[in-house]
């Protein structure tokens, strides 16, 4: 017989044969190599199984037995009670389910199963209420009681059959799988040889074995991803030179004098880091992270003015028109006395105005441009671009970032609206250097946040709001998020809220509505009127960013707050923590879902945006936090960035070190490098400038 190799087809593997090979091919498995890479989903740990005499009440435990009796009956209150009796050898235990009559079908007499849950002693017998059930393959588990890997199966293929084949394949070939990690790196990361890892995963003798094999594969996954990101980071740095922009003491003090306040320690630190980058020809590629209201805009403006002072252009790109207008207003006020040639590029310019404006930029007459990313990327070609600031608001993907065109490479500063959880930062923004502002401008008081549950509390909240508004404050009311429907439906919902509130709770005040489909000019007018205190209350859908700075607006009501994510709610209430007066945020929600409760309570108890970001991530996962709602965004195979956060950190550090020290270029990394390029070649490649 031929020796078994990785290429051997499964029908020729002892115990294989044409019938099983056909079943295996339904799982996408053709060769021994395919089989080895068919990883268990989990393990069944039978070493932790207890006999009934060793059970204790109210702790999670597992028993194993054979189903010997089942029944289902109506009990009081129209409920059904389904019960199953399990013969555990020495004694019987009972499992019970309320209102789950289908459990009768899920259990069959004679089945070999596990119950897991918290047992209670009932009439001299242990009883599990709603236990978790796991099915055992009797032919498999009779022989060994250890740790059993579980695989996705297909109809007709039994677990013990797959495991027998796996054993043969692992014994014959696992050691011949080609290793791609150099020995030294493997030692540094404390991971086994890849062959050993596969052995531990498929044939573990303890849960620790299995975990050790799994750790190797997760680290591989994360390391390759982080290496790709680190290569991309290096590509940024190796781009064509950017202009070296020197901040002299004179320039520095001239810029600072424009602001009516002193910078915070965090702002100063951020400015130092950025100024250091700008003074070099290596293009800056930096992410500025801070909580809402910490004063990122100040840092962005400083960087832009530094570029202007050094004789170069700068640009600020915002995700929406409203935000672009807001940035523009801030800048325009600061520069009132200055001759800096500046321009706001918005969609409301006529074609002729726009052409004229763009022409002035392209000729280099305009030093400072603010606009939406869409407009600027489409039309503008900067002849002397020094600094580009991108205000991201979580809305742009990695590819779109910084695809503006210019005659030279600019320094790039990316800002996000709210803090991003660390592990997401490492995956989504890992190719940027990171600057974090931790402190807040002085005198800033976080908004007091209250969850408002029932009608009674609602009434009290409205009463409080009316008092505050009568005393001169202004308020935002944020409408319930409408998930699946059209923009029109969303706006209609907001209009209803507006009609209702302006007739009832807010009838004595000047109330305005703002929503997504409103013409741009009208929206700007509504915001301007609010800013000038000509209206008391704005009712808004969040589609319209309430990203506007109105210090006198210190009140906020969020209707059906449970429909919003934590980070989003935090960002919203950031709008009312900017002025001299204490802000109050009321989260209306009568939801009884435990998860919603946990989220809203988190907001009541902390105002630290970084903490909230981590919590949001734990509760909702990466896709939702980034607002993409696409979990598939994460190009990982076995790792999970929230579960494996610690390994991600390790992989990140390791990747940076390998790339920065250049050791990744040495021949021993050849195989690993090929894997990275095969998987992530496209990501490493940067978009072109010019
Ligand atoms: P964000 O980080 O959310 O973008 P902003 O840059 O919009 O924050 O700043 C929020 C508010 O705080 C603005 O009104 C700004 O003028 C003010 N501000 C920023 N820095 C300081 C400071 N050092 N001292 C006092 N007020 C400041
Ligand atoms: Mg801002």
XYZ file of C-alpha atoms and ligand atoms in Angstrom:
718
model
C 0.000 0.000 0.000
C 1.152 3.520 -0.732
C 2.260 5.561 2.265
C -0.270 8.135 3.435
C 0.673 11.697 2.564
C -1.038 15.053 2.845
C -2.181 14.657 -0.755
C -3.716 11.224 -0.267
C -7.371 11.240 -1.254
C -9.714 10.376 1.563
C -11.175 7.284 -0.098
C -7.712 5.692 0.086
C -7.245 6.525 3.740
C -7.749 3.389 5.887
C -11.341 3.537 7.119
C -12.199 5.909 4.267
C -13.621 4.198 1.217
C -15.786 5.644 -1.533
C -18.972 6.031 0.526
C -17.369 8.058 3.318
C -15.236 9.974 0.837
C -18.440 11.056 -0.853
C -19.895 12.235 2.471
C -16.672 14.040 3.333
C -16.622 15.802 -0.012
C -19.947 17.369 0.967
C -17.997 19.060 3.737
C -15.459 20.233 1.176
C -12.894 17.645 2.196
C -10.971 15.763 -0.522
C -7.510 15.042 0.825
C -5.787 14.223 4.079
C -4.586 17.808 4.202
C -8.168 19.086 3.938
C -9.123 16.796 6.762
C -6.330 18.051 9.036
C -7.487 21.621 8.479
C -11.073 20.734 9.279
C -11.019 22.187 12.771
C -13.261 21.249 15.679
C -15.908 23.797 16.609
C -15.527 23.020 20.266
C -14.802 20.170 22.637
C -16.998 18.118 24.878
C -15.183 17.796 28.152
C -16.278 14.534 29.690
C -13.622 14.746 32.380
C -15.839 17.297 34.128
C -18.924 15.082 34.109
C -20.239 14.273 37.569
C -22.137 11.325 38.912
C -25.404 12.271 40.674
C -24.009 11.562 44.130
C -21.358 14.285 43.608
C -23.753 17.042 42.510
C -24.182 20.200 44.579
C -27.141 22.566 44.294
C -27.151 25.779 42.209
C -23.775 25.486 40.525
C -23.348 24.777 36.830
C -22.540 21.088 36.432
C -22.854 18.324 33.893
C -24.234 14.791 34.174
C -24.262 12.043 31.604
C -26.897 9.373 31.057
C -29.390 7.593 28.864
C -32.920 8.918 28.294
C -35.343 6.354 29.769
C -38.625 8.246 30.003
C -40.255 11.441 28.709
C -43.625 13.060 29.092
C -45.385 16.340 28.476
C -48.563 17.611 30.122
C -50.685 20.677 30.725
C -50.324 22.289 34.099
C -51.964 25.245 35.807
C -52.070 28.574 33.987
C -52.252 26.974 30.567
C -48.598 26.029 30.643
C -47.029 22.770 29.522
C -44.457 20.890 31.522
C -42.134 18.556 29.650
C -39.896 16.226 31.627
C -37.247 13.637 30.819
C -35.680 11.048 33.055
C -32.015 10.301 32.633
C -30.434 7.051 33.823
C -26.980 7.987 35.032
C -26.019 4.458 36.102
C -25.969 4.970 39.826
C -29.084 7.120 39.992
C -31.687 8.969 37.934
C -31.921 12.727 37.340
C -34.779 14.716 35.848
C -34.769 17.511 33.302
C -37.813 19.824 33.092
C -38.930 22.447 30.583
C -41.848 24.837 30.785
C -43.726 25.728 27.609
C -41.307 23.855 25.367
C -43.391 20.882 24.229
C -41.026 20.357 21.299
C -38.460 18.965 23.737
C -40.457 15.722 23.324
C -39.137 15.524 19.773
C -35.617 16.594 20.614
C -35.167 13.707 23.032
C -35.583 10.019 22.252
C -35.569 7.052 24.609
C -32.214 5.313 24.623
C -30.285 8.454 23.662
C -26.946 9.043 25.277
C -26.802 12.685 26.373
C -25.378 15.279 28.719
C -27.394 17.705 30.840
C -25.665 20.907 31.910
C -27.165 23.433 34.268
C -27.760 24.253 37.920
C -29.501 21.308 39.594
C -31.885 21.467 42.537
C -32.894 18.716 44.892
C -36.598 17.878 44.367
C -38.302 14.961 46.138
C -35.120 12.989 46.731
C -33.988 13.430 43.123
C -31.784 15.969 41.319
C -33.677 18.127 38.877
C -32.264 20.338 36.108
C -34.570 23.104 34.953
C -34.045 23.930 31.259
C -30.653 22.200 31.071
C -28.362 22.555 28.080
C -28.369 19.285 26.145
C -25.459 17.745 24.289
C -25.800 14.547 22.340
C -23.171 11.837 22.548
C -22.250 9.302 19.953
C -22.469 6.075 21.997
C -19.968 4.205 19.879
C -17.494 6.957 20.441
C -17.893 7.820 24.070
C -18.120 4.282 25.378
C -14.408 3.841 24.740
C -12.974 7.104 26.015
C -14.356 9.480 28.568
C -11.837 12.256 27.883
C -12.077 15.398 25.842
C -13.957 14.949 22.593
C -13.625 17.425 19.720
C -16.890 18.285 17.994
C -17.057 18.857 14.266
C -19.719 20.031 11.911
C -21.093 16.822 10.407
C -23.256 15.936 7.472
C -26.182 13.540 7.235
C -24.927 9.969 7.208
C -21.554 10.737 8.725
C -21.194 9.879 12.396
C -18.898 11.689 14.773
C -16.958 8.559 15.696
C -16.366 7.784 12.014
C -14.940 11.214 11.404
C -12.850 10.995 14.536
C -11.406 7.611 13.539
C -10.379 8.987 10.162
C -8.963 12.044 11.832
C -6.886 9.921 14.169
C -5.375 8.036 11.237
C -4.675 11.256 9.350
C -3.124 13.019 12.327
C -0.938 10.057 13.276
C 0.303 9.659 9.722
C 0.687 13.252 8.558
C 0.343 16.030 11.156
C 4.098 16.186 11.674
C 4.707 16.645 7.971
C 2.634 19.832 7.714
C 5.132 22.475 6.701
C 5.903 24.945 9.473
C 5.927 28.642 8.569
C 6.867 30.203 11.865
C 10.623 30.343 12.540
C 11.656 28.460 15.714
C 12.694 31.611 17.544
C 9.381 33.317 16.920
C 7.508 30.221 18.036
C 9.429 30.262 21.269
C 8.839 33.946 21.751
C 5.085 33.486 21.334
C 4.997 30.257 23.341
C 3.146 28.342 20.660
C 3.632 24.729 19.557
C 4.842 23.559 16.151
C 1.975 23.604 13.653
C 1.966 19.792 13.451
C 1.787 19.541 17.210
C -0.969 22.135 17.290
C -3.080 20.090 14.875
C -2.469 17.007 16.975
C -3.565 18.830 20.136
C -6.684 20.174 18.465
C -7.871 16.911 16.961
C -6.691 14.477 19.629
C -6.592 16.416 22.882
C -6.174 14.543 26.122
C -7.284 17.538 28.159
C -9.038 20.840 27.598
C -5.678 22.524 28.136
C -4.261 20.565 25.178
C -7.075 21.731 22.991
C -6.710 25.330 24.127
C -3.008 25.274 23.419
C -3.586 24.039 19.875
C -6.291 26.609 19.389
C -4.134 29.398 20.699
C -1.560 28.621 18.028
C -4.109 28.877 15.222
C -5.694 32.035 16.598
C -2.307 33.667 16.959
C -1.434 32.675 13.385
C -4.649 34.253 12.200
C -4.136 37.477 14.127
C -0.427 37.707 13.449
C -0.887 37.422 9.710
C -3.559 40.121 9.828
C -1.434 42.413 11.970
C 1.590 41.841 9.740
C -0.473 42.958 6.775
C -1.528 46.080 8.665
C 2.052 46.759 9.711
C 3.173 46.406 6.100
C 0.520 48.880 5.084
C 1.722 51.241 7.779
C 5.241 50.932 6.439
C 3.965 51.611 2.933
C 2.439 54.869 4.187
C 5.723 55.844 5.698
C 7.674 54.997 2.586
C 5.465 57.088 0.388
C 6.911 59.951 -1.515
C 8.143 62.624 0.856
C 5.728 65.129 2.344
C 6.785 68.711 2.987
C 8.600 69.229 6.281
C 6.525 71.785 8.187
C 8.451 73.497 10.969
C 6.592 74.992 13.915
C 8.755 77.894 15.023
C 8.110 79.529 18.379
C 6.666 82.504 16.533
C 4.242 80.412 14.505
C 3.261 78.491 17.614
C 2.397 81.567 19.620
C 0.625 83.216 16.689
C -1.671 80.196 16.376
C -2.304 79.902 20.097
C -3.248 83.573 20.294
C -6.225 82.928 18.034
C -7.950 80.827 20.689
C -9.780 82.415 23.617
C -8.561 79.705 25.999
C -5.439 77.820 27.009
C -4.987 74.363 25.602
C -5.431 71.400 27.914
C -2.518 69.127 28.797
C -3.951 66.503 26.483
C -4.254 68.967 23.612
C -0.692 70.166 24.146
C 0.612 66.633 24.177
C -1.302 65.818 20.978
C 0.018 68.973 19.303
C 3.578 68.045 20.273
C 3.220 64.594 18.722
C 1.697 65.977 15.570
C 4.186 68.833 15.240
C 7.013 66.335 15.508
C 5.496 64.305 12.667
C 4.908 67.393 10.543
C 8.507 68.536 10.872
C 9.638 65.410 9.016
C 9.350 64.489 5.382
C 7.999 61.064 6.231
C 4.247 61.544 5.731
C 2.273 61.610 8.951
C -0.527 59.088 9.173
C -2.044 59.503 12.584
C -5.313 58.821 14.357
C -6.537 61.319 16.929
C -8.801 59.757 19.513
C -10.650 61.540 22.268
C -14.003 61.583 23.930
C -16.743 63.846 22.636
C -16.033 67.419 23.686
C -12.373 66.868 24.543
C -11.373 69.409 21.901
C -10.088 67.488 18.901
C -11.087 70.279 16.549
C -8.614 72.614 18.215
C -5.812 70.166 17.522
C -6.927 69.736 13.932
C -7.051 73.479 13.372
C -3.626 73.939 14.897
C -2.188 71.387 12.473
C -3.860 73.056 9.513
C -2.685 76.515 10.453
C 0.816 75.213 10.945
C 0.755 74.009 7.367
C -0.561 77.366 6.156
C 2.102 79.212 8.133
C 4.759 77.083 6.472
C 3.418 78.079 3.060
C 1.326 75.015 2.274
C -2.362 74.324 1.834
C -4.528 72.356 4.216
C -7.906 70.718 4.021
C -10.508 69.509 6.481
C -12.924 66.872 5.250
C -16.116 66.116 7.146
C -18.560 63.257 6.572
C -21.669 65.455 6.323
C -22.571 68.949 5.174
C -23.787 69.929 8.629
C -20.463 69.009 10.182
C -18.495 70.684 7.426
C -20.498 73.856 8.042
C -19.842 73.608 11.759
C -16.092 73.218 11.303
C -16.151 76.096 8.867
C -17.915 78.385 11.294
C -15.383 77.601 14.023
C -12.498 78.281 11.673
C -14.000 81.345 10.130
C -14.581 82.933 13.524
C -11.067 82.159 14.691
C -9.573 83.620 11.534
C -11.754 86.713 11.477
C -8.776 89.056 11.729
C -6.492 86.996 9.542
C -5.739 87.126 5.857
C -5.645 83.363 5.419
C -7.436 82.613 2.149
C -10.125 80.114 2.994
C -13.062 78.402 1.433
C -16.055 76.268 2.344
C -16.874 73.844 -0.395
C -20.461 72.652 -0.054
C -23.108 71.113 -2.215
C -25.170 74.286 -2.054
C -22.833 76.275 -4.288
C -24.049 76.724 -7.857
C -22.067 74.945 -10.538
C -20.466 78.225 -11.580
C -19.554 79.192 -8.005
C -18.129 75.800 -7.453
C -15.997 75.809 -10.554
C -14.642 79.181 -9.611
C -13.867 78.013 -6.086
C -12.163 74.836 -7.221
C -10.188 76.775 -9.747
C -8.834 79.028 -7.006
C -7.804 75.994 -4.969
C -6.176 74.348 -7.932
C -4.212 77.505 -8.705
C -2.958 77.518 -5.123
C -4.649 80.787 -4.179
C -6.693 79.224 -1.416
C -4.742 78.087 1.623
C -7.424 76.433 3.664
C -10.390 74.363 2.489
C -13.269 72.841 4.443
C -15.804 70.560 2.823
C -17.378 67.167 2.649
C -15.128 64.311 1.752
C -17.210 63.448 -1.306
C -16.853 66.895 -2.846
C -13.189 67.290 -2.192
C -12.161 63.861 -3.366
C -14.062 64.248 -6.582
C -12.965 67.619 -7.764
C -10.057 69.231 -6.059
C -6.407 68.931 -6.956
C -4.200 70.673 -4.446
C -0.905 71.922 -5.855
C 0.678 72.430 -2.414
C -1.145 70.291 0.123
C 0.618 70.079 3.494
C -1.996 68.706 5.893
C -5.235 66.834 5.319
C -7.558 66.291 8.272
C -10.236 63.637 7.916
C -13.094 63.753 10.380
C -14.371 60.199 10.152
C -17.371 59.792 12.409
C -17.028 56.025 11.875
C -18.383 56.366 8.410
C -15.562 55.730 6.021
C -13.930 52.444 5.313
C -10.220 51.935 5.188
C -10.105 52.089 1.398
C -11.790 55.435 0.947
C -9.604 57.115 3.491
C -7.257 59.698 2.103
C -7.923 59.098 -1.533
C -7.772 62.793 -2.328
C -5.521 63.868 -5.066
C -2.726 66.349 -4.913
C 0.558 67.124 -6.515
C 2.418 65.932 -3.429
C 1.911 63.616 -0.490
C 0.290 65.413 2.458
C 0.462 64.646 6.141
C -2.793 62.972 7.176
C -4.621 63.297 10.480
C -7.717 61.148 11.017
C -10.207 61.972 13.764
C -13.049 59.796 14.970
C -16.140 61.137 16.689
C -15.971 58.909 19.719
C -13.400 56.559 21.204
C -13.068 53.205 19.513
C -12.463 50.043 21.558
C -8.817 49.154 21.583
C -9.135 45.874 19.704
C -11.128 47.511 16.923
C -8.587 50.275 16.783
C -5.840 47.710 16.221
C -7.736 46.074 13.388
C -9.470 48.995 11.680
C -6.871 51.678 12.291
C -3.784 49.627 13.057
C -1.842 51.214 10.219
C -2.107 54.649 11.832
C -0.053 55.998 14.704
C -2.232 56.804 17.656
C -2.665 59.990 19.666
C -5.124 59.985 22.552
C -6.482 62.963 24.469
C -7.621 61.810 27.886
C -8.613 65.033 29.611
C -11.398 67.550 29.109
C -11.379 71.347 28.938
C -11.718 72.844 32.428
C -15.148 73.430 33.902
C -16.688 70.736 31.779
C -19.392 68.876 33.645
C -20.586 65.590 32.220
C -24.317 65.513 31.554
C -26.397 63.894 34.258
C -28.136 60.921 32.692
C -31.429 59.345 33.773
C -33.281 56.365 32.481
C -36.996 57.159 32.280
C -39.173 54.073 32.380
C -42.834 54.679 33.004
C -45.434 57.372 32.390
C -44.978 58.740 35.845
C -41.280 59.307 35.378
C -41.884 60.673 31.901
C -44.226 63.285 33.257
C -41.675 64.327 35.843
C -38.987 64.530 33.172
C -41.122 66.766 30.938
C -41.939 68.957 33.894
C -38.275 69.344 34.680
C -37.527 70.159 31.050
C -40.235 72.814 30.923
C -38.785 74.481 34.004
C -35.318 74.504 32.510
C -36.480 75.800 29.156
C -38.465 78.530 30.869
C -35.249 79.458 32.649
C -33.651 80.000 29.261
C -32.047 76.673 28.373
C -32.611 74.854 25.067
C -33.352 71.210 24.342
C -32.950 68.450 21.792
C -35.500 65.693 21.398
C -34.115 62.711 19.514
C -36.715 60.606 17.743
C -36.853 56.821 17.879
C -34.561 55.135 15.454
C -36.491 53.563 12.579
C -34.462 50.621 11.453
C -35.514 49.093 8.194
C -37.807 51.643 6.677
C -37.084 54.301 4.100
C -35.820 57.802 4.810
C -39.342 59.010 4.087
C -40.795 56.718 6.748
C -38.192 57.880 9.210
C -38.985 61.508 8.593
C -42.702 60.840 8.825
C -42.134 59.290 12.230
C -40.232 62.385 13.320
C -43.023 64.594 12.061
C -45.495 62.684 14.223
C -43.350 63.214 17.266
C -43.104 66.886 16.382
C -46.875 67.261 15.954
C -47.575 65.464 19.160
C -45.037 67.211 21.362
C -45.737 70.683 20.076
C -49.412 70.185 20.930
C -48.776 68.580 24.318
C -45.671 68.552 26.479
C -43.926 71.390 24.677
C -46.912 73.462 23.577
C -45.732 76.631 25.313
C -42.352 76.711 23.521
C -40.909 77.422 20.097
C -40.281 73.982 18.650
C -38.565 73.175 15.339
C -38.215 69.965 13.388
C -35.133 68.850 11.524
C -34.855 65.703 9.480
C -32.860 63.973 6.808
C -34.864 64.761 3.701
C -35.166 68.457 4.414
C -33.427 70.591 1.802
C -29.924 71.489 2.889
C -30.575 75.196 3.176
C -33.654 74.702 5.297
C -31.707 72.452 7.633
C -28.963 75.008 7.975
C -31.574 77.678 8.704
C -33.165 75.597 11.437
C -29.770 75.039 13.051
C -28.870 78.715 12.764
C -32.140 79.748 14.413
C -31.472 77.326 17.238
C -27.954 78.592 17.658
C -29.261 82.146 17.866
C -31.815 81.028 20.472
C -34.759 81.866 18.256
C -36.123 78.390 18.942
C -36.211 76.513 22.240
C -36.410 72.911 21.164
C -35.185 70.956 18.184
C -36.829 67.673 17.360
C -34.504 65.612 15.268
C -33.790 62.263 13.724
C -30.209 61.215 14.314
C -29.747 60.953 10.603
C -29.211 64.639 10.950
C -26.086 64.816 13.037
C -26.758 66.934 16.017
C -23.073 67.653 15.650
C -23.530 71.289 16.313
C -22.109 73.271 19.136
C -24.801 75.213 20.974
C -23.547 75.829 24.510
C -26.939 76.937 25.767
C -28.537 73.648 24.717
C -28.196 71.603 27.871
C -31.210 69.321 27.714
C -31.789 66.163 25.760
C -34.529 63.593 25.516
C -33.914 60.393 23.589
C -37.149 58.581 22.775
C -37.018 54.772 22.753
C -33.402 54.985 23.715
C -33.005 51.209 23.698
C -32.923 51.369 19.914
C -29.599 53.171 19.952
C -26.140 51.817 20.601
C -24.186 52.888 23.632
C -21.556 54.808 21.757
C -24.173 56.633 19.760
C -26.078 57.670 22.867
C -22.869 58.813 24.440
C -22.049 60.891 21.406
C -25.512 62.411 21.425
C -25.359 63.467 25.041
C -21.919 64.934 24.394
C -23.857 67.717 22.664
C -25.237 68.951 25.961
C -22.062 68.904 28.008
C -20.396 71.869 26.397
C -21.604 74.968 28.131
C -21.435 76.565 31.541
C -24.720 75.047 32.660
C -25.197 71.487 33.856
C -26.534 69.186 31.104
C -29.378 66.723 31.600
C -30.025 63.725 29.407
C -33.208 61.666 29.680
C -33.210 58.243 28.091
C -36.841 57.252 27.609
C -37.272 53.502 27.443
C -39.865 51.063 28.664
C -37.994 48.084 27.217
C -37.622 45.162 29.588
C -34.852 43.452 27.681
C -31.955 42.737 29.982
C -29.418 43.814 27.409
C -31.128 47.164 26.893
C -31.236 47.659 30.618
C -27.553 46.937 30.948
C -26.711 49.413 28.217
C -28.795 52.249 29.552
C -27.588 51.652 33.081
C -24.000 51.829 31.852
C -24.748 55.289 30.515
C -26.223 56.406 33.804
C -23.187 55.247 35.715
C -20.235 56.441 33.647
C -19.349 59.360 31.434
C -15.999 57.989 30.292
C -16.263 57.488 26.548
C -13.417 54.995 26.428
C -15.101 52.815 29.033
C -18.398 53.057 27.180
C -16.767 52.063 23.910
C -15.396 48.864 25.462
C -18.757 48.042 27.005
C -20.575 48.635 23.728
C -18.132 46.352 21.985
C -18.651 43.584 24.538
C -22.399 43.830 24.203
C -22.788 44.260 20.485
C -19.744 43.034 18.644
C -17.577 44.801 16.080
C -19.971 45.338 13.165
C -22.520 47.221 15.178
C -20.013 49.381 16.974
C -18.492 50.627 13.752
C -21.956 51.214 12.388
C -21.277 48.981 9.411
C -23.484 46.167 10.666
C -21.271 43.803 8.705
C -19.529 41.335 10.902
C -17.947 39.928 7.778
C -15.796 43.043 7.652
C -13.243 41.385 9.819
C -11.098 39.233 7.547
C -10.278 36.683 10.212
C -10.615 32.920 10.081
C -10.650 31.579 13.602
C -9.979 34.571 15.821
C -12.662 36.765 17.329
C -11.386 40.217 18.181
C -13.522 40.659 21.260
C -12.943 37.211 22.716
C -9.265 37.085 21.729
C -8.376 40.667 22.609
C -5.295 39.692 24.611
C -3.879 37.628 21.751
C -4.605 40.480 19.392
C -2.432 42.761 21.490
C 0.332 40.198 21.441
C 0.069 39.761 17.681
C 0.083 43.514 17.168
C 3.243 44.076 19.210
C 4.964 41.166 17.532
C 4.041 42.310 14.012
C 5.237 45.862 14.592
C 8.493 44.622 15.979
C 9.076 42.253 13.046
C 8.399 44.967 10.490
C 10.172 47.831 12.222
C 13.292 45.795 12.942
C 13.291 44.583 9.355
C 13.675 40.985 10.517
C 10.613 40.113 8.477
C 12.806 40.507 5.409
C 15.163 37.703 6.417
C 14.882 34.344 4.567
C 13.522 32.393 7.544
C 10.319 34.444 7.260
C 9.860 33.584 3.631
C 6.961 31.181 4.196
C 5.104 33.383 6.645
C 5.470 36.310 4.292
C 4.010 34.341 1.429
C 0.998 33.480 3.566
C 0.462 37.136 4.467
C 0.694 38.273 0.867
C -1.634 35.507 -0.317
C -4.244 36.475 2.225
C -3.930 40.245 2.366
C -2.041 41.366 -0.722
C -4.733 43.849 -1.633
C -4.798 45.493 1.727
C -1.067 46.063 1.815
C -1.296 47.922 -1.442
C -1.966 51.646 -0.912
C -4.279 53.790 -3.018
C -2.369 56.020 -5.431
C -1.984 59.729 -4.965
C -1.997 62.200 -7.790
P -14.572 67.383 19.986
O -13.380 66.666 20.502
O -15.843 66.706 20.376
O -14.507 67.645 18.517
P -14.451 70.203 20.088
O -13.140 70.372 19.487
O -15.636 70.427 19.221
O -14.573 68.771 20.735
O -14.523 71.122 21.381
C -15.675 71.185 22.164
C -15.839 72.561 22.771
O -14.825 72.800 23.719
C -15.750 73.676 21.759
O -16.746 74.614 22.058
C -14.372 74.264 21.988
O -14.335 75.636 21.684
C -14.154 74.028 23.465
N -12.746 73.862 23.834
C -11.842 73.109 23.194
N -10.642 73.154 23.809
C -10.796 73.939 24.879
C -9.913 74.388 25.927
N -8.635 74.004 25.975
N -10.422 75.198 26.873
C -11.714 75.592 26.834
N -12.590 75.218 25.879
C -12.153 74.411 24.908
Mg -15.690 68.336 17.038
